PDB file of C-alpha atoms in Angstrom:
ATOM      1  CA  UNK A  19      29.720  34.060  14.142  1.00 52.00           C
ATOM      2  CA  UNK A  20      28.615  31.616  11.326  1.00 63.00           C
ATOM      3  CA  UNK A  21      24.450  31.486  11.461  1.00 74.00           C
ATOM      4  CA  UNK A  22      23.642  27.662  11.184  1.00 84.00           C
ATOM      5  CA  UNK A  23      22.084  26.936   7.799  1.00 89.00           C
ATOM      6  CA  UNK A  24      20.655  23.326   8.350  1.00 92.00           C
ATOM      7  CA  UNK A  25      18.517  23.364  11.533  1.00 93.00           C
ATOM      8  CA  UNK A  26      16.745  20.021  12.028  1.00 95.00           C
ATOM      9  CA  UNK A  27      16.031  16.428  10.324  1.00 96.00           C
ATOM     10  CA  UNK A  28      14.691  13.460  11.316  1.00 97.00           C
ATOM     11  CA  UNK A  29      11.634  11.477  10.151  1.00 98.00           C
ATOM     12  CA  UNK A  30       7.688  12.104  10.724  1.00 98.00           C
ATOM     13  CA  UNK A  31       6.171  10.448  13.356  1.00 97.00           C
ATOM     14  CA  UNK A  32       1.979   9.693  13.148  1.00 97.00           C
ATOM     15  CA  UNK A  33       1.489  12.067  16.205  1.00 97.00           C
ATOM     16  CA  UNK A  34       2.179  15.550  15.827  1.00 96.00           C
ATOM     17  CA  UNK A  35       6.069  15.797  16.364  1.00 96.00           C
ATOM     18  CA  UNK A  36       8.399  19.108  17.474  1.00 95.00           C
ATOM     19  CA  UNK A  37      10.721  19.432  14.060  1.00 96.00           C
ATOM     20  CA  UNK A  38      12.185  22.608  15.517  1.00 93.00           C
ATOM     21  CA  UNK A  39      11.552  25.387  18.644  1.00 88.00           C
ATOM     22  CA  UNK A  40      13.436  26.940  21.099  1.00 70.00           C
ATOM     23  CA  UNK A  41      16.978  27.409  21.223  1.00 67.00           C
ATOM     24  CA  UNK A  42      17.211  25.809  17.592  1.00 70.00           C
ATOM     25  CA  UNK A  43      14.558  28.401  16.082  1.00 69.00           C
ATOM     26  CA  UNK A  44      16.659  30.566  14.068  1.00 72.00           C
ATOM     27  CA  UNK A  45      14.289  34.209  14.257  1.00 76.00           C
ATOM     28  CA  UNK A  46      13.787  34.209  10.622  1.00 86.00           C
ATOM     29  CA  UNK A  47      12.337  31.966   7.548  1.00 91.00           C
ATOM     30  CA  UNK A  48      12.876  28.372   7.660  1.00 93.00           C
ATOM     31  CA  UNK A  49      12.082  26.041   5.331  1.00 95.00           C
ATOM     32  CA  UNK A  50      10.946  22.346   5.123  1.00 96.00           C
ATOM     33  CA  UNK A  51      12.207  19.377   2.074  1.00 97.00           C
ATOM     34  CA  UNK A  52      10.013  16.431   3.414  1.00 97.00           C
ATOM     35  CA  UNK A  53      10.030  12.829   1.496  1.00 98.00           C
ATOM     36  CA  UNK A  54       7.953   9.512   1.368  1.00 98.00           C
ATOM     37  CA  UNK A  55      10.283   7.068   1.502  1.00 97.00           C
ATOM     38  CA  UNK A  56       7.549   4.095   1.779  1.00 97.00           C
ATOM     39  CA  UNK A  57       5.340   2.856  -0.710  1.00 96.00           C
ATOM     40  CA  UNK A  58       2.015   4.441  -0.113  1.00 96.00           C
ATOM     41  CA  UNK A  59       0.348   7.935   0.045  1.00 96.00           C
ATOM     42  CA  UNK A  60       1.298   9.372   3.407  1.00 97.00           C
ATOM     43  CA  UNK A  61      -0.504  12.843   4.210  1.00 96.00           C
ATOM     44  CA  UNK A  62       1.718  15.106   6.150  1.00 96.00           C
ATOM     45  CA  UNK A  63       0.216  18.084   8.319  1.00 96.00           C
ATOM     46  CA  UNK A  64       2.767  20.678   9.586  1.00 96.00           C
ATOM     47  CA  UNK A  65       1.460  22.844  12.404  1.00 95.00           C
ATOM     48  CA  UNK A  66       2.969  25.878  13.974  1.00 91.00           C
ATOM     49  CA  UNK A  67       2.588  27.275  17.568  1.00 92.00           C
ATOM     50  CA  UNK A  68       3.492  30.807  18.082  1.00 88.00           C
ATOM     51  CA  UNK A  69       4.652  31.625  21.375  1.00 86.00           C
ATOM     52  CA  UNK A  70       3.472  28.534  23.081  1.00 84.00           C
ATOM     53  CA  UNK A  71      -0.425  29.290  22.225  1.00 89.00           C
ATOM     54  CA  UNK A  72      -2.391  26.641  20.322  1.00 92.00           C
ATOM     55  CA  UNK A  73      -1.020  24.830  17.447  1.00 91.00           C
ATOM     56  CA  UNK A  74      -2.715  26.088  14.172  1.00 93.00           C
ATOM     57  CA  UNK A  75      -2.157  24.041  10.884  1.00 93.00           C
ATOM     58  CA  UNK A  76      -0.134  25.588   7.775  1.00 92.00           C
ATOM     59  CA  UNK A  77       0.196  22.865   5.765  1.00 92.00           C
ATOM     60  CA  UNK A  78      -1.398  19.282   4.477  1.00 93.00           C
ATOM     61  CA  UNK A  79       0.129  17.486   1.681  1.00 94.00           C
ATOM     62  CA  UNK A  80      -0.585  14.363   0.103  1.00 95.00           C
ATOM     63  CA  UNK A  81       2.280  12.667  -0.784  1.00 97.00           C
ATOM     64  CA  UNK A  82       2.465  10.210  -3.253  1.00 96.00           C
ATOM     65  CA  UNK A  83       4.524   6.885  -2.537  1.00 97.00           C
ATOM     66  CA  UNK A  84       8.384   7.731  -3.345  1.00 97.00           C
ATOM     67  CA  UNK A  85       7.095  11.964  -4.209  1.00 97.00           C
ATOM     68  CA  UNK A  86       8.080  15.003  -2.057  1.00 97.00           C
ATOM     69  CA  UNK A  87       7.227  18.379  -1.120  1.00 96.00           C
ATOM     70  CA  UNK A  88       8.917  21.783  -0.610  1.00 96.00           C
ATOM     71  CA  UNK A  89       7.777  23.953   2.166  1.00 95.00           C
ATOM     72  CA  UNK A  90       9.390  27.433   2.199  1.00 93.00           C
ATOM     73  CA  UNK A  91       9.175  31.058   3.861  1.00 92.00           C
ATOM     74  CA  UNK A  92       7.819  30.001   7.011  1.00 91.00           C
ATOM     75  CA  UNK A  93       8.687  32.571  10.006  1.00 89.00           C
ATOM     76  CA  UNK A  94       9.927  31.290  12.903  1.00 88.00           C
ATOM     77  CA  UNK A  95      11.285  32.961  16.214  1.00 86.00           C
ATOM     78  CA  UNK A  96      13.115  31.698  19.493  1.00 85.00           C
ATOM     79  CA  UNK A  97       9.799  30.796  21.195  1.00 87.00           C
ATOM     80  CA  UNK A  98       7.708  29.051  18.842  1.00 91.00           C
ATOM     81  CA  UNK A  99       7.535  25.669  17.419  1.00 93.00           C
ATOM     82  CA  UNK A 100       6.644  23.969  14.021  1.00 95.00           C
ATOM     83  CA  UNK A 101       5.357  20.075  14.048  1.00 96.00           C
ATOM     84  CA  UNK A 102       4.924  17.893  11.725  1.00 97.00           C
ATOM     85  CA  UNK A 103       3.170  14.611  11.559  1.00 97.00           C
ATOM     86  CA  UNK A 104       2.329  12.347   8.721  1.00 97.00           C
ATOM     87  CA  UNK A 105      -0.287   8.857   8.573  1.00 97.00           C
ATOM     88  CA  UNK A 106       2.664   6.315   9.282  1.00 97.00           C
ATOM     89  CA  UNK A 107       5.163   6.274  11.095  1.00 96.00           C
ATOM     90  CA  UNK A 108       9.032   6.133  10.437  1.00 96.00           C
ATOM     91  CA  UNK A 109       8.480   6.675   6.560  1.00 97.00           C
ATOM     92  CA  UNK A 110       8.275  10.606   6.133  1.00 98.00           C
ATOM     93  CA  UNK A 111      12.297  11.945   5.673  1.00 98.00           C
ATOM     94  CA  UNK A 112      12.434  15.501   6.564  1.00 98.00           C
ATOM     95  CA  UNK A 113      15.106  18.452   6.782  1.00 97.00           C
ATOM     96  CA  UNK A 114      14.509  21.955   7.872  1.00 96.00           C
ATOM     97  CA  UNK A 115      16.860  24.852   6.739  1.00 95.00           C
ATOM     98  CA  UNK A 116      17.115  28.489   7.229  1.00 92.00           C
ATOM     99  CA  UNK A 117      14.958  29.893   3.948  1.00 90.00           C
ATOM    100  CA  UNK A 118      13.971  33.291   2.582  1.00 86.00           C
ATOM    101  CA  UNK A 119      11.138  34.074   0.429  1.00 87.00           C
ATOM    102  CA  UNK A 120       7.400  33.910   0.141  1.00 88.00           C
ATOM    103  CA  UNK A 121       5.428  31.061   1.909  1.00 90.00           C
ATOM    104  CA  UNK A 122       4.780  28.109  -0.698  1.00 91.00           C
ATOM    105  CA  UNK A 123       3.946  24.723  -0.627  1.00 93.00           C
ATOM    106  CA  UNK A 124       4.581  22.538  -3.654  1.00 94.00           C
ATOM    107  CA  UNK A 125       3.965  18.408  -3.833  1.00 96.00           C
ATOM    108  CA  UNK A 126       6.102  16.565  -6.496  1.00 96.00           C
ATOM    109  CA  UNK A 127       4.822  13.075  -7.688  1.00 96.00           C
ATOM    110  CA  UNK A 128       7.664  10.029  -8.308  1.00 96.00           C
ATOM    111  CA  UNK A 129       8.023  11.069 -11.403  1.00 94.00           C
ATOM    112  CA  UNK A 130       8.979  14.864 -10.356  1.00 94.00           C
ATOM    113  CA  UNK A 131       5.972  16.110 -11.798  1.00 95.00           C
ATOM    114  CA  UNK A 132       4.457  19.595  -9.891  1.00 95.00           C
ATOM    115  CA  UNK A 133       1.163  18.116  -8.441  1.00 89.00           C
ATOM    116  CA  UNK A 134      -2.180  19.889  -9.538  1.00 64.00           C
ATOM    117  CA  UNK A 135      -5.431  20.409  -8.408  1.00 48.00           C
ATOM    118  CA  UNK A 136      -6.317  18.012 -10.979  1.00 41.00           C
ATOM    119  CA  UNK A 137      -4.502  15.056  -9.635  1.00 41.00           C
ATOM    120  CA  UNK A 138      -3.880  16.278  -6.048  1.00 41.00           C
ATOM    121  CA  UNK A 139      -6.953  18.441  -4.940  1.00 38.00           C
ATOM    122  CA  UNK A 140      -5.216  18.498  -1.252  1.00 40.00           C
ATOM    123  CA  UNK A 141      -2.596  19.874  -2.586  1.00 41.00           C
ATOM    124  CA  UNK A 142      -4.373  23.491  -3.755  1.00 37.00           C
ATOM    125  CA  UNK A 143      -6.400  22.952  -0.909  1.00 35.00           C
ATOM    126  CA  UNK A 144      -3.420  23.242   1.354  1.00 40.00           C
ATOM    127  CA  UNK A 145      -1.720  26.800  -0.380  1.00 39.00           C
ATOM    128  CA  UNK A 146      -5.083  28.297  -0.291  1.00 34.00           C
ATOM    129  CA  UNK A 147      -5.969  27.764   3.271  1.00 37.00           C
ATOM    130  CA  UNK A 148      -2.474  28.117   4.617  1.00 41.00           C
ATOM    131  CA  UNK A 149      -1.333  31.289   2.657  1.00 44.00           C
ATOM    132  CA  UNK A 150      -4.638  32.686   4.979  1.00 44.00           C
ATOM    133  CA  UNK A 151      -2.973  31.511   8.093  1.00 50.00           C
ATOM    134  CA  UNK A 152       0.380  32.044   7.331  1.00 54.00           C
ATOM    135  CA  UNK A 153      -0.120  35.619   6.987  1.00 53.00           C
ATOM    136  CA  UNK A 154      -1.557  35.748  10.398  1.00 54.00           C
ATOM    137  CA  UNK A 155       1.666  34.100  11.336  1.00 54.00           C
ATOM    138  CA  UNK A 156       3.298  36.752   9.545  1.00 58.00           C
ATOM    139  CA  UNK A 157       1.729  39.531  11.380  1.00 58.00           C
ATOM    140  CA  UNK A 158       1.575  38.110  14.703  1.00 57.00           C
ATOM    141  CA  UNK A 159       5.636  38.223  14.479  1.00 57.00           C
ATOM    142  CA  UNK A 160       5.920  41.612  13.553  1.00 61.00           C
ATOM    143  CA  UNK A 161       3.343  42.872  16.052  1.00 61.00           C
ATOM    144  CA  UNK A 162       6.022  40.800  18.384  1.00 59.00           C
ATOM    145  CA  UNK A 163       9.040  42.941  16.635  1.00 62.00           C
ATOM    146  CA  UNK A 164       6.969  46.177  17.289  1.00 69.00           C
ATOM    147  CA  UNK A 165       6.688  45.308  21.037  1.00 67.00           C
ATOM    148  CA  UNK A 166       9.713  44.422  21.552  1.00 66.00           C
ATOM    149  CA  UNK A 167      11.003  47.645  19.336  1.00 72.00           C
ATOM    150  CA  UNK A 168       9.043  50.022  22.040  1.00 73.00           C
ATOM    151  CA  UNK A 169      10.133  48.110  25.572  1.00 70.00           C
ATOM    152  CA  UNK A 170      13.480  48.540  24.170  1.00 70.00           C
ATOM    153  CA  UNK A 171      12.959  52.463  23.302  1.00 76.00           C
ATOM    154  CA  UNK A 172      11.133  52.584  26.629  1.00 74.00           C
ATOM    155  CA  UNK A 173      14.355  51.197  28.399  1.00 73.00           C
ATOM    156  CA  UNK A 174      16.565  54.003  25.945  1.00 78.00           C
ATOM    157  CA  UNK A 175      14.543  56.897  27.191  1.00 79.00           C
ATOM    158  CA  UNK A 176      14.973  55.406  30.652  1.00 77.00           C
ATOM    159  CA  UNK A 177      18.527  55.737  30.568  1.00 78.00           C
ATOM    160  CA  UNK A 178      18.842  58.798  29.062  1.00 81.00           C
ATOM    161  CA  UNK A 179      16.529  60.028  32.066  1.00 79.00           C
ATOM    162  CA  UNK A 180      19.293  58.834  34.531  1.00 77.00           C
ATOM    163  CA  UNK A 181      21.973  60.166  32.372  1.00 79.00           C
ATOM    164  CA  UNK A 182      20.557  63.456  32.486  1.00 80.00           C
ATOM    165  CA  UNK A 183      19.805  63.477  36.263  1.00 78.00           C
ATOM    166  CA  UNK A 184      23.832  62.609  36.976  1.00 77.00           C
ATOM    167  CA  UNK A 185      24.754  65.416  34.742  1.00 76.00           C
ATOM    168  CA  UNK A 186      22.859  67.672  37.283  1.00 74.00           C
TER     169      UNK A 186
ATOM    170  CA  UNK B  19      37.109  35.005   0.852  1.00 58.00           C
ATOM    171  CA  UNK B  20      35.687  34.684  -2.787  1.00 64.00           C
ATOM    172  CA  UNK B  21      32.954  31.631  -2.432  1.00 68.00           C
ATOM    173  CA  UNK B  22      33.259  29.538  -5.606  1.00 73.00           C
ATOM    174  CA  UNK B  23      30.677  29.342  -8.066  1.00 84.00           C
ATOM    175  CA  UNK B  24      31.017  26.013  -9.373  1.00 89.00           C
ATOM    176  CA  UNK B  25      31.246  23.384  -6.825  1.00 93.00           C
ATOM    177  CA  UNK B  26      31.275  20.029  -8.353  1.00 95.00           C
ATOM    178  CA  UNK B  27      30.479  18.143 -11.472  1.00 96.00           C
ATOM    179  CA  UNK B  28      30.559  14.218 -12.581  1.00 96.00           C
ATOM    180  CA  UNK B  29      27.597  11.006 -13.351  1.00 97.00           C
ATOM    181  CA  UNK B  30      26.044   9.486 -10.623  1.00 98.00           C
ATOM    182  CA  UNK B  31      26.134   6.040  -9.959  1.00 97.00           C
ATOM    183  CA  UNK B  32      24.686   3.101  -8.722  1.00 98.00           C
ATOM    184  CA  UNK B  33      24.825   3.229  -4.845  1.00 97.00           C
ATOM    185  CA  UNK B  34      25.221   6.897  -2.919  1.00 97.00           C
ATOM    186  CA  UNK B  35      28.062   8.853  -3.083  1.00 97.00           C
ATOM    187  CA  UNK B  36      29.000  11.885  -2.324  1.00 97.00           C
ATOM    188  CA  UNK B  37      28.370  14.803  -4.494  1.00 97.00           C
ATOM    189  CA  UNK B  38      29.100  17.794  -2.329  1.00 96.00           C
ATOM    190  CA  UNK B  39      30.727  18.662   1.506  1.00 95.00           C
ATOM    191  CA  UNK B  40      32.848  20.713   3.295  1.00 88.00           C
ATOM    192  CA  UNK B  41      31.096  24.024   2.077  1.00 89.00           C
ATOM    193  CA  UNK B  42      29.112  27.077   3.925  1.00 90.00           C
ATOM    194  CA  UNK B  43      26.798  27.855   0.924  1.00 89.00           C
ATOM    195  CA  UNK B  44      23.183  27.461  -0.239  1.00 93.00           C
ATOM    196  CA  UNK B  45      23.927  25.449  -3.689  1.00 94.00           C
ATOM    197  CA  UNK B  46      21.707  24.516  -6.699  1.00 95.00           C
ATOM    198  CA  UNK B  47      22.144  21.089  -8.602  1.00 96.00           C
ATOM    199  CA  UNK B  48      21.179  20.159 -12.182  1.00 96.00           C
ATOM    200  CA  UNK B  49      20.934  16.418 -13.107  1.00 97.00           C
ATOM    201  CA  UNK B  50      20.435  15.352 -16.519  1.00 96.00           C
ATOM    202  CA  UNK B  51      19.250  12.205 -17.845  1.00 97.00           C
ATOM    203  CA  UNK B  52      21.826  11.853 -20.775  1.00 97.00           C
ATOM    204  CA  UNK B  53      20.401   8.153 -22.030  1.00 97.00           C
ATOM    205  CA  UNK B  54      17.931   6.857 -23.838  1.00 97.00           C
ATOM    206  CA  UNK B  55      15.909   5.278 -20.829  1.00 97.00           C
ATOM    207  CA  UNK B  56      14.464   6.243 -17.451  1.00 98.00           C
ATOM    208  CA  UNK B  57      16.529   6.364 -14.784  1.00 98.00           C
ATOM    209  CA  UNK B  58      15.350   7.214 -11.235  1.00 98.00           C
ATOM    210  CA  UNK B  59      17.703   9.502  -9.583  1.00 98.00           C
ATOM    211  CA  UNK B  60      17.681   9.966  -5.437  1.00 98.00           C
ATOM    212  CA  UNK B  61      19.245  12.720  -3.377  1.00 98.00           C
ATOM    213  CA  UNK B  62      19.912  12.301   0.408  1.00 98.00           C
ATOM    214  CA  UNK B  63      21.256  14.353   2.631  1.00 97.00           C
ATOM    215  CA  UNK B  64      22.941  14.127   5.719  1.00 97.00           C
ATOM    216  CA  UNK B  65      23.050  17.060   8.239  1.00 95.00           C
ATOM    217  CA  UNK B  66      26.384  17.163  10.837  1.00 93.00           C
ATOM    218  CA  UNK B  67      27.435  13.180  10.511  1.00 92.00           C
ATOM    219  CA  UNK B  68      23.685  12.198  11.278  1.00 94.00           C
ATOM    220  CA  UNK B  69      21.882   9.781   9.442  1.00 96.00           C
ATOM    221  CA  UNK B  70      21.545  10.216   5.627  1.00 97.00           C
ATOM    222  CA  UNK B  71      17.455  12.063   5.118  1.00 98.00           C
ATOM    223  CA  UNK B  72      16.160  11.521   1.349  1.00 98.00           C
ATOM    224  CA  UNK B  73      15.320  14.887  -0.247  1.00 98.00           C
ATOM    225  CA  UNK B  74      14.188  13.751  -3.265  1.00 97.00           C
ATOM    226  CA  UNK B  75      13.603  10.403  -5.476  1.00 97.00           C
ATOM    227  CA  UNK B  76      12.476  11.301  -9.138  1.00 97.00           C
ATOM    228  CA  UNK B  77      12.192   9.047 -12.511  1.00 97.00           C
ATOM    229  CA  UNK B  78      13.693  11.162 -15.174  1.00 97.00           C
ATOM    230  CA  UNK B  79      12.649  10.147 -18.525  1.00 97.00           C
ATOM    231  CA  UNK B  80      15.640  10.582 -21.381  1.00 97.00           C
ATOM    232  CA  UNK B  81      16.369  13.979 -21.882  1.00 96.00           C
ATOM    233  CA  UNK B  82      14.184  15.195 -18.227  1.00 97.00           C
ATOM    234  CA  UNK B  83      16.401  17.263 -15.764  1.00 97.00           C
ATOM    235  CA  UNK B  84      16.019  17.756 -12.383  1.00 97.00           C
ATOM    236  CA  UNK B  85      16.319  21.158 -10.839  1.00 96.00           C
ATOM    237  CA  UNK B  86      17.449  22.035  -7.138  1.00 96.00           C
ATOM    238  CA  UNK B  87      18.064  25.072  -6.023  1.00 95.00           C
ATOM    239  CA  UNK B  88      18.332  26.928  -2.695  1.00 94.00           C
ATOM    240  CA  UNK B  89      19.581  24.151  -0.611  1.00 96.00           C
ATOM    241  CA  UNK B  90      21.831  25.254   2.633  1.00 94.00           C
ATOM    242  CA  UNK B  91      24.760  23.246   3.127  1.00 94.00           C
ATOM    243  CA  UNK B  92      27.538  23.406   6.071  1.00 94.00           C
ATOM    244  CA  UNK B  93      31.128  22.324   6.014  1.00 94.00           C
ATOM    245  CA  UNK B  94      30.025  19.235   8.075  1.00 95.00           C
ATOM    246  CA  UNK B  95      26.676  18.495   5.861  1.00 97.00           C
ATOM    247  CA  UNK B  96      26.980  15.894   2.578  1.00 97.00           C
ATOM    248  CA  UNK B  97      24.554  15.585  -0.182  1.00 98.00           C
ATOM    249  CA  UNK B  98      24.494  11.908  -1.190  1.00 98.00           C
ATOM    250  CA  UNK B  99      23.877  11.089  -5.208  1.00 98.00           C
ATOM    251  CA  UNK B 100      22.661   8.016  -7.140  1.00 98.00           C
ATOM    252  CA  UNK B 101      20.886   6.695  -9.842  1.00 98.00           C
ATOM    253  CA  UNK B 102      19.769   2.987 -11.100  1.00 98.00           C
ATOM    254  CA  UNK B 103      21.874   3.547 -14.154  1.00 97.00           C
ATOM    255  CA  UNK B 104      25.966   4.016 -14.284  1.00 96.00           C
ATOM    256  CA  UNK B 105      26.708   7.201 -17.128  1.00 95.00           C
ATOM    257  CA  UNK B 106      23.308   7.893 -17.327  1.00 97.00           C
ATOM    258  CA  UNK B 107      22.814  10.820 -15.206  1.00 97.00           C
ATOM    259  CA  UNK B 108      25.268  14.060 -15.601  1.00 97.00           C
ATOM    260  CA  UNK B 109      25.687  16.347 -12.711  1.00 96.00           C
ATOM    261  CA  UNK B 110      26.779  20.042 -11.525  1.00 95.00           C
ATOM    262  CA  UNK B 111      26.607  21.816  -8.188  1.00 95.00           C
ATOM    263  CA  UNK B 112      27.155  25.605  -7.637  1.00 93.00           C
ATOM    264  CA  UNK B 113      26.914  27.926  -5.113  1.00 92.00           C
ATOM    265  CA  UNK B 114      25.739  31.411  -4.578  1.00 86.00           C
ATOM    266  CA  UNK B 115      22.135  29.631  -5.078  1.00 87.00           C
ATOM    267  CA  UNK B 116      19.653  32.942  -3.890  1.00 86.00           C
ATOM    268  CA  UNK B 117      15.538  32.276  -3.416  1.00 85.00           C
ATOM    269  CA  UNK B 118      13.853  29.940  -1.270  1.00 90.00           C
ATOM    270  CA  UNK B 119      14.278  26.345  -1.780  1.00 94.00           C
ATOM    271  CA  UNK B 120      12.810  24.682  -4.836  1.00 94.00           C
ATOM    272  CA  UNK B 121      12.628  20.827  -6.895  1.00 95.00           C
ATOM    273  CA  UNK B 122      10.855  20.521 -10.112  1.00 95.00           C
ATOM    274  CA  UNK B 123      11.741  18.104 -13.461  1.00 96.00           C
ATOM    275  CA  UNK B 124      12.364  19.835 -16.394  1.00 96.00           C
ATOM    276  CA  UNK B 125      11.389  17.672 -19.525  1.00 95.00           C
ATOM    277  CA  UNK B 126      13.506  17.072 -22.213  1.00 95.00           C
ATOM    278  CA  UNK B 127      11.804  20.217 -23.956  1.00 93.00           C
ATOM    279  CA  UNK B 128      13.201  21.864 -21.049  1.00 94.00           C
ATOM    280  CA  UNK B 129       9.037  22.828 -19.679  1.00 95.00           C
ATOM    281  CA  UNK B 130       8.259  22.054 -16.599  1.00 94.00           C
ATOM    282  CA  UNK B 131       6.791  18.501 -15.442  1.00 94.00           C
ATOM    283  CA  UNK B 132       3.686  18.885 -14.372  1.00 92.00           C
ATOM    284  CA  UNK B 133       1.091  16.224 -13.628  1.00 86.00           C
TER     285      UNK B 133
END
């Protein structure tokens, strides 16, 4: 079966809005292409909950009036959800994809110019502090795999038990 | 199946139009400001029929390219194409794009734009 490349679009609401979760989560890397379509500086925040626990930030972007920004490599399974949110309504374009790669955030002014620290200090700000909790992200879902690795071994060796008592 | 490698080629111009559908393939596009003034180039994209979602709206200066790569498309997804100037802006889509998804304007010394 055909895995669905393009997962989600829409636009950014100024609440904290579900881009993706359940069903639609893809187990694997997804990543975000998010545009200001208006004509001022919108600041987008993307949040993630893992598993349904509290929503912990991974991303804040200031985004110039007609500029953009790249999210990639973030991990997402069947259970959790990424949000997004940005200071207006209605004016943020965004499309999520299946992704591979490292987590990285990268803000492009109007001009298509990489943003620095220099003229975007929220920017650095943002790949600093979220590479932190992006790892934990990271590791949180492979402690998840591991788990889920040993009920399934514990369910093997159950069977194999009953196998071995019809033999008798 | 062999997946092509080149997709699709022409100059954007004035309103949207389509540059790419009907393919299962992460793609990369190159657009090149071939004139002597800025043009501001704008890629949308529309996912199963829904409404068109801008990716990206740059102002190339003459000689600036913009670079997209790692951009999954379905058979039922469009990228959308235009520019403010007809013959200004030369295009090419491929396929087979690896890597996670990336935008950045090359400028016409082919270095990267960077504020």
């Amino acid at each position: 079966m055909a895995r669905t490349l393009t997962l989600a679009d829409g636009r950014l609401g100024a609440s904290a809005g579900t881009l993706l979760s359940g069903a639609s989560a893809p187990d694997g890397k997804v990543q975000v292409v998010l545009a200001n379509t208006g004509d001022s500086e919108q600041i987008v925040l993307l949040t993630f909950r893992l598993a349904g626990s509290t929503a912990r930030r991974i991303a804040r972007a200031v985004i110039e009036a007609n500029g953009s920004a790249v999210v990639t490599g973030v991990p997402l399974q069947p259970d959790d959800t990424l949000l997004g949110q940005t200071t207006s309504a209605d004016v943020v374009d965004y499309l999520v994809t299946r992704g591979e790669g490292d987590f990285s955030v990268t803000v492009l002014g109007a001009d298509g110019a990489v943003q620095s620290s220099d003229t975007n200090a929220a920017a650095t700000v943002t790949q600093t502090v979220d590479g932190t909790s992006l790892q934990a992200v990271e590791d949180a879902t492979v402690h998840r795999k591991l788990d889920e690795m040993l009920v399934h071994l514990a369910r093997l060796v159950e069977l194999a038990e009953l196998q071995a008592l019809r033999m008798r | 199946m062999v997946r092509a490698l080149t997709l699709a080629d022409g100059r954007l111009g004035l309103s949207a139009a389509t540059l790419l559908s009907g393919t299962e393939d992460a793609v990369a596009l190159s657009a090149t400001n071939i004139s002597t003034d800025a043009v501001i180039v704008t890629l949308t994209f529309s996912r199963a029929g829904s409404t068109a979602r801008r990716l990206v709206r740059v102002t190339l200066g003459s000689g600036e390219s913009l670079e997209l790569k790692g951009l999954p498309l379905q058979p039922d997804d469009v990228l959308y194409g235009q520019a403010t100037a007809t013959n200004a802006v030369d295009y090419v889509v491929t396929g087979r794009s690896s890597g996670r998804l990336a935008v950045v304007v090359l400028d016409a010394n082919g270095a990267l734009k960077v504020a």
